[in-house]
Structures are given as structure tokens and as C-alpha cells.
């Protein structure tokens, strides 16, 4: 796959929580996504052999920082209060996309991990929100000028991610996608 490496544009990062766009990202690193458990687990048998298995149902922690003056803080905190003060527990769908590249993340079962710390100072500090996402599907990609093969690979990865979240078995498509990816990479 050929193409020029594109520059990253922070203004092209889009985050949507419960279908509403989050606005007012702070400068610098404003979002991170980390897997909180290892990809593989293992068990040692009595004879000393090791059996390794993939942990498909991963938990991820999404942390993002927006300016304290952003109106998004108001409605995100309202969602937080529905959880804590009123005992209303519901799944929050989250989607983000680097529109200047191929990286994206989608999860339908997300919950707040903690309430952010608020600082009052002469500077307008950011508010950092932490949300735990269960069974989310990330697509980690670069910022390469688009080509037909990279678009096709990204579409296949997104389809596989979304289908597994809604319980659709696309294992035959996954096998074909693997062949396609190996052929073009």
C-alpha cells in the first residue's frame, strides 16, 4: 500500500456520547483509550504446558479532557448525576473518530468511572472525564492518504466490529477479510 503520511489534525477528532458531539477539547493530549486487561490469558497444565487463550471481551478506559468552559460539561455531568444521584443505570454508547486518519472506536456499553476534579485558578483548566467501556471495538490506523485498498480494509474492520457488538456472526467474512488484507499489505 503506497501513500504519503498525512499530518494529524487535532481539530478533526470527533467524540460522540449518547449521540451528542462533545466540544471544547483542550490543547495537547485531549483523549486516550487504553485496554485495562491483557489481550491473552493463560493456564499452566499439570504437566507444565501452557494453554494460551484470547480474551475477546475487553474492557477499555476512555479518558478525555475538555475545557472547563465547554457546554459539553453541563450535559455530561447531567448524565453522571442520573447515574449517581438517581440510581438510573443505563448503557451509554460512545463513538469517536480521527477524521484525518483511520482510527476510530465504538462501544455501546459504557459507564462513568469517576467524577472529575474541578480546579479553580487564573487559567482555564480542563475537565478530565473517565469512562469505562465494555466490549468496545477500536480500529487503530494511521493518517495515510486514502487509497482504495485502505478504504476497503477500514470498511471491513468497521463492519466486523459493529456486527460482533450486535451479535451477528460474520466469521466467514472475517476469513475472507484476512485473505484480502494479506494480499494487499
mmCIF file of C-alpha atoms in Angstrom:
data_model
loop_
_atom_site.group_PDB
_atom_site.id
_atom_site.type_symbol
_atom_site.label_atom_id
_atom_site.label_comp_id
_atom_site.label_asym_id
_atom_site.label_seq_id
_atom_site.Cartn_x
_atom_site.Cartn_y
_atom_site.Cartn_z
ATOM 1 C CA UNK A 1 0.000 0.000 0.000
ATOM 2 C CA UNK A 2 1.513 3.285 -1.031
ATOM 3 C CA UNK A 3 0.718 6.802 0.047
ATOM 4 C CA UNK A 4 2.103 9.805 1.794
ATOM 5 C CA UNK A 5 1.994 10.109 5.533
ATOM 6 C CA UNK A 6 -0.559 12.795 6.333
ATOM 7 C CA UNK A 7 -0.302 15.199 9.220
ATOM 8 C CA UNK A 8 -2.521 14.758 12.247
ATOM 9 C CA UNK A 9 -5.194 17.423 12.744
ATOM 10 C CA UNK A 10 -6.489 17.563 16.356
ATOM 11 C CA UNK A 11 -9.481 19.581 15.171
ATOM 12 C CA UNK A 12 -10.571 16.516 13.178
ATOM 13 C CA UNK A 13 -11.051 14.364 16.312
ATOM 14 C CA UNK A 14 -14.777 13.832 16.852
ATOM 15 C CA UNK A 15 -16.273 12.297 20.027
ATOM 16 C CA UNK A 16 -19.941 11.487 20.405
ATOM 17 C CA UNK A 17 -21.550 10.419 23.695
ATOM 18 C CA UNK A 18 -25.156 9.223 23.583
ATOM 19 C CA UNK A 19 -25.312 10.659 20.064
ATOM 20 C CA UNK A 20 -24.297 14.205 21.082
ATOM 21 C CA UNK A 21 -20.979 15.679 19.947
ATOM 22 C CA UNK A 22 -18.505 16.710 22.642
ATOM 23 C CA UNK A 23 -16.984 20.143 22.009
ATOM 24 C CA UNK A 24 -14.266 22.250 23.621
ATOM 25 C CA UNK A 25 -11.245 19.960 23.667
ATOM 26 C CA UNK A 26 -8.182 21.334 25.419
ATOM 27 C CA UNK A 27 -4.842 21.695 23.675
ATOM 28 C CA UNK A 28 -2.320 18.887 23.823
ATOM 29 C CA UNK A 29 -3.346 15.309 24.553
ATOM 30 C CA UNK A 30 -7.086 15.528 24.989
ATOM 31 C CA UNK A 31 -8.149 11.895 24.747
ATOM 32 C CA UNK A 32 -6.711 8.461 25.398
ATOM 33 C CA UNK A 33 -8.041 4.946 25.093
ATOM 34 C CA UNK A 34 -6.386 2.093 26.961
ATOM 35 C CA UNK A 35 -7.163 -1.574 27.288
ATOM 36 C CA UNK A 36 -7.372 -2.382 31.002
ATOM 37 C CA UNK A 37 -6.821 -6.121 30.774
ATOM 38 C CA UNK A 38 -4.283 -8.180 28.828
ATOM 39 C CA UNK A 39 -5.069 -9.495 25.343
ATOM 40 C CA UNK A 40 -4.080 -13.044 26.264
ATOM 41 C CA UNK A 41 -4.683 -15.175 29.317
ATOM 42 C CA UNK A 42 -3.017 -18.462 30.105
ATOM 43 C CA UNK A 43 -3.308 -21.545 32.247
ATOM 44 C CA UNK A 44 -0.492 -23.882 33.106
ATOM 45 C CA UNK A 45 -1.394 -27.553 32.932
ATOM 46 C CA UNK A 46 -0.223 -30.122 35.455
ATOM 47 C CA UNK A 47 2.405 -31.388 33.010
ATOM 48 C CA UNK A 48 3.878 -27.871 32.686
ATOM 49 C CA UNK A 49 2.459 -26.980 29.262
ATOM 50 C CA UNK A 50 0.871 -23.589 28.882
ATOM 51 C CA UNK A 51 -2.504 -23.049 27.255
ATOM 52 C CA UNK A 52 -2.941 -19.530 25.902
ATOM 53 C CA UNK A 53 -6.334 -18.051 25.063
ATOM 54 C CA UNK A 54 -7.530 -14.718 23.713
ATOM 55 C CA UNK A 55 -9.644 -12.511 25.966
ATOM 56 C CA UNK A 56 -12.163 -11.289 23.400
ATOM 57 C CA UNK A 57 -14.327 -9.266 25.778
ATOM 58 C CA UNK A 58 -12.005 -6.411 26.603
ATOM 59 C CA UNK A 59 -12.590 -3.522 28.960
ATOM 60 C CA UNK A 60 -11.216 -0.166 27.882
ATOM 61 C CA UNK A 61 -10.853 3.139 29.684
ATOM 62 C CA UNK A 62 -11.614 6.277 27.689
ATOM 63 C CA UNK A 63 -10.210 9.457 29.213
ATOM 64 C CA UNK A 64 -10.794 12.832 27.615
ATOM 65 C CA UNK A 65 -10.242 16.433 28.639
ATOM 66 C CA UNK A 66 -12.401 19.363 27.619
ATOM 67 C CA UNK A 67 -12.153 22.994 28.657
ATOM 68 C CA UNK A 68 -13.933 23.872 31.886
ATOM 69 C CA UNK A 69 -15.968 26.484 29.974
ATOM 70 C CA UNK A 70 -17.277 23.946 27.422
ATOM 71 C CA UNK A 71 -21.069 23.487 27.428
ATOM 72 C CA UNK A 72 -20.452 19.736 26.996
ATOM 73 C CA UNK A 73 -19.512 19.578 30.693
ATOM 74 C CA UNK A 74 -23.084 20.511 31.613
ATOM 75 C CA UNK A 75 -24.824 17.675 29.808
ATOM 76 C CA UNK A 76 -22.083 15.112 30.542
ATOM 77 C CA UNK A 77 -22.391 15.930 34.251
ATOM 78 C CA UNK A 78 -26.175 15.595 33.952
ATOM 79 C CA UNK A 79 -25.639 12.048 32.661
ATOM 80 C CA UNK A 80 -23.239 11.422 35.544
ATOM 81 C CA UNK A 81 -25.861 12.682 38.044
ATOM 82 C CA UNK A 82 -28.505 10.374 36.578
ATOM 83 C CA UNK A 83 -26.160 7.528 37.451
ATOM 84 C CA UNK A 84 -25.152 8.622 40.927
ATOM 85 C CA UNK A 85 -27.951 10.686 42.440
ATOM 86 C CA UNK A 86 -30.971 8.993 40.936
ATOM 87 C CA UNK A 87 -29.659 5.455 40.604
ATOM 88 C CA UNK A 88 -30.512 5.293 36.918
ATOM 89 C CA UNK A 89 -28.095 2.892 35.292
ATOM 90 C CA UNK A 90 -28.159 2.803 31.511
ATOM 91 C CA UNK A 91 -25.665 1.999 28.806
ATOM 92 C CA UNK A 92 -24.045 4.997 27.164
ATOM 93 C CA UNK A 93 -22.995 4.496 23.533
ATOM 94 C CA UNK A 94 -19.725 6.186 22.612
ATOM 95 C CA UNK A 95 -18.166 6.733 19.221
ATOM 96 C CA UNK A 96 -15.013 8.586 18.278
ATOM 97 C CA UNK A 97 -13.184 9.020 15.018
ATOM 98 C CA UNK A 98 -9.997 10.667 13.891
ATOM 99 C CA UNK A 99 -11.391 12.132 10.689
ATOM 100 C CA UNK A 100 -7.902 12.988 9.441
ATOM 101 C CA UNK A 101 -6.970 9.294 9.670
ATOM 102 C CA UNK A 102 -8.312 5.777 10.110
ATOM 103 C CA UNK A 103 -8.538 5.444 13.913
ATOM 104 C CA UNK A 104 -11.986 5.021 15.472
ATOM 105 C CA UNK A 105 -13.715 3.449 18.465
ATOM 106 C CA UNK A 106 -17.277 2.321 19.061
ATOM 107 C CA UNK A 107 -18.834 0.890 22.231
ATOM 108 C CA UNK A 108 -22.439 0.585 23.319
ATOM 109 C CA UNK A 109 -21.928 -0.361 26.959
ATOM 110 C CA UNK A 110 -20.100 2.467 28.731
ATOM 111 C CA UNK A 111 -20.293 3.837 32.268
ATOM 112 C CA UNK A 112 -18.618 6.659 34.202
ATOM 113 C CA UNK A 113 -15.647 5.574 36.274
ATOM 114 C CA UNK A 114 -15.356 8.686 38.403
ATOM 115 C CA UNK A 115 -16.404 12.284 38.732
ATOM 116 C CA UNK A 116 -13.742 14.713 37.510
ATOM 117 C CA UNK A 117 -11.731 17.012 39.726
ATOM 118 C CA UNK A 118 -12.504 20.682 39.151
ATOM 119 C CA UNK A 119 -9.735 23.254 39.604
ATOM 120 C CA UNK A 120 -10.311 26.982 40.012
ATOM 121 C CA UNK A 121 -7.380 29.176 39.049
ATOM 122 C CA UNK A 122 -6.431 32.112 36.863
ATOM 123 C CA UNK A 123 -6.023 29.718 33.947
ATOM 124 C CA UNK A 124 -8.971 27.899 32.419
ATOM 125 C CA UNK A 125 -8.054 24.321 33.232
ATOM 126 C CA UNK A 126 -9.516 21.313 31.532
ATOM 127 C CA UNK A 127 -12.050 18.890 32.987
ATOM 128 C CA UNK A 128 -10.975 15.265 32.620
ATOM 129 C CA UNK A 129 -13.724 12.662 32.266
ATOM 130 C CA UNK A 130 -13.067 8.926 32.611
ATOM 131 C CA UNK A 131 -15.471 6.389 31.158
ATOM 132 C CA UNK A 132 -15.156 2.600 31.226
ATOM 133 C CA UNK A 133 -16.255 0.845 28.032
ATOM 134 C CA UNK A 134 -17.075 -2.848 27.852
ATOM 135 C CA UNK A 135 -16.661 -4.813 24.616
ATOM 136 C CA UNK A 136 -15.814 -1.763 22.525
ATOM 137 C CA UNK A 137 -14.223 -2.156 19.143
ATOM 138 C CA UNK A 138 -11.241 0.027 18.258
ATOM 139 C CA UNK A 139 -9.777 0.429 14.806
ATOM 140 C CA UNK A 140 -6.215 1.690 15.096
ATOM 141 C CA UNK A 141 -4.999 3.199 11.858
ATOM 142 C CA UNK A 142 -2.593 5.719 10.517
ATOM 143 C CA UNK A 143 -3.029 9.025 8.806
ATOM 144 C CA UNK A 144 -2.152 7.942 5.294
ATOM 145 C CA UNK A 145 -3.582 9.449 2.140
ATOM 146 C CA UNK A 146 -6.586 7.318 1.237
ATOM 147 C CA UNK A 147 -6.349 4.593 -1.354
ATOM 148 C CA UNK A 148 -8.984 2.108 -2.433
ATOM 149 C CA UNK A 149 -7.402 -0.771 -0.511
ATOM 150 C CA UNK A 150 -7.103 1.177 2.771
ATOM 151 C CA UNK A 151 -10.734 2.310 2.471
ATOM 152 C CA UNK A 152 -11.873 -1.261 1.858
ATOM 153 C CA UNK A 153 -9.869 -2.594 4.805
ATOM 154 C CA UNK A 154 -11.286 0.106 7.094
ATOM 155 C CA UNK A 155 -14.866 -0.630 5.984
ATOM 156 C CA UNK A 156 -14.382 -4.359 6.584
ATOM 157 C CA UNK A 157 -12.901 -3.748 10.052
ATOM 158 C CA UNK A 158 -15.795 -1.441 10.993
ATOM 159 C CA UNK A 159 -18.383 -3.938 9.746
ATOM 160 C CA UNK A 160 -16.771 -6.753 11.746
ATOM 161 C CA UNK A 161 -16.600 -4.606 14.883
ATOM 162 C CA UNK A 162 -20.217 -3.480 14.725
ATOM 163 C CA UNK A 163 -21.536 -6.932 13.805
ATOM 164 C CA UNK A 164 -19.911 -8.578 16.816
ATOM 165 C CA UNK A 165 -21.411 -5.926 19.116
ATOM 166 C CA UNK A 166 -24.921 -6.710 17.913
ATOM 167 C CA UNK A 167 -24.404 -10.483 17.948
ATOM 168 C CA UNK A 168 -24.141 -11.187 14.211
ATOM 169 C CA UNK A 169 -21.713 -13.958 13.256
ATOM 170 C CA UNK A 170 -19.584 -12.900 10.311
ATOM 171 C CA UNK A 171 -16.794 -15.430 10.741
ATOM 172 C CA UNK A 172 -16.816 -16.358 7.020
ATOM 173 C CA UNK A 173 -16.489 -12.667 6.112
ATOM 174 C CA UNK A 174 -13.687 -12.353 8.664
ATOM 175 C CA UNK A 175 -11.770 -15.160 6.949
ATOM 176 C CA UNK A 176 -12.194 -13.508 3.547
ATOM 177 C CA UNK A 177 -11.167 -10.148 5.015
ATOM 178 C CA UNK A 178 -7.983 -11.705 6.409
ATOM 179 C CA UNK A 179 -7.146 -13.075 2.957
ATOM 180 C CA UNK A 180 -7.831 -9.660 1.420
ATOM 181 C CA UNK A 181 -5.670 -7.836 3.953
ATOM 182 C CA UNK A 182 -2.760 -10.278 3.496
ATOM 183 C CA UNK A 183 -2.963 -9.917 -0.267
ATOM 184 C CA UNK A 184 -2.836 -6.114 -0.290
ATOM 185 C CA UNK A 185 -0.439 -5.404 2.585
#
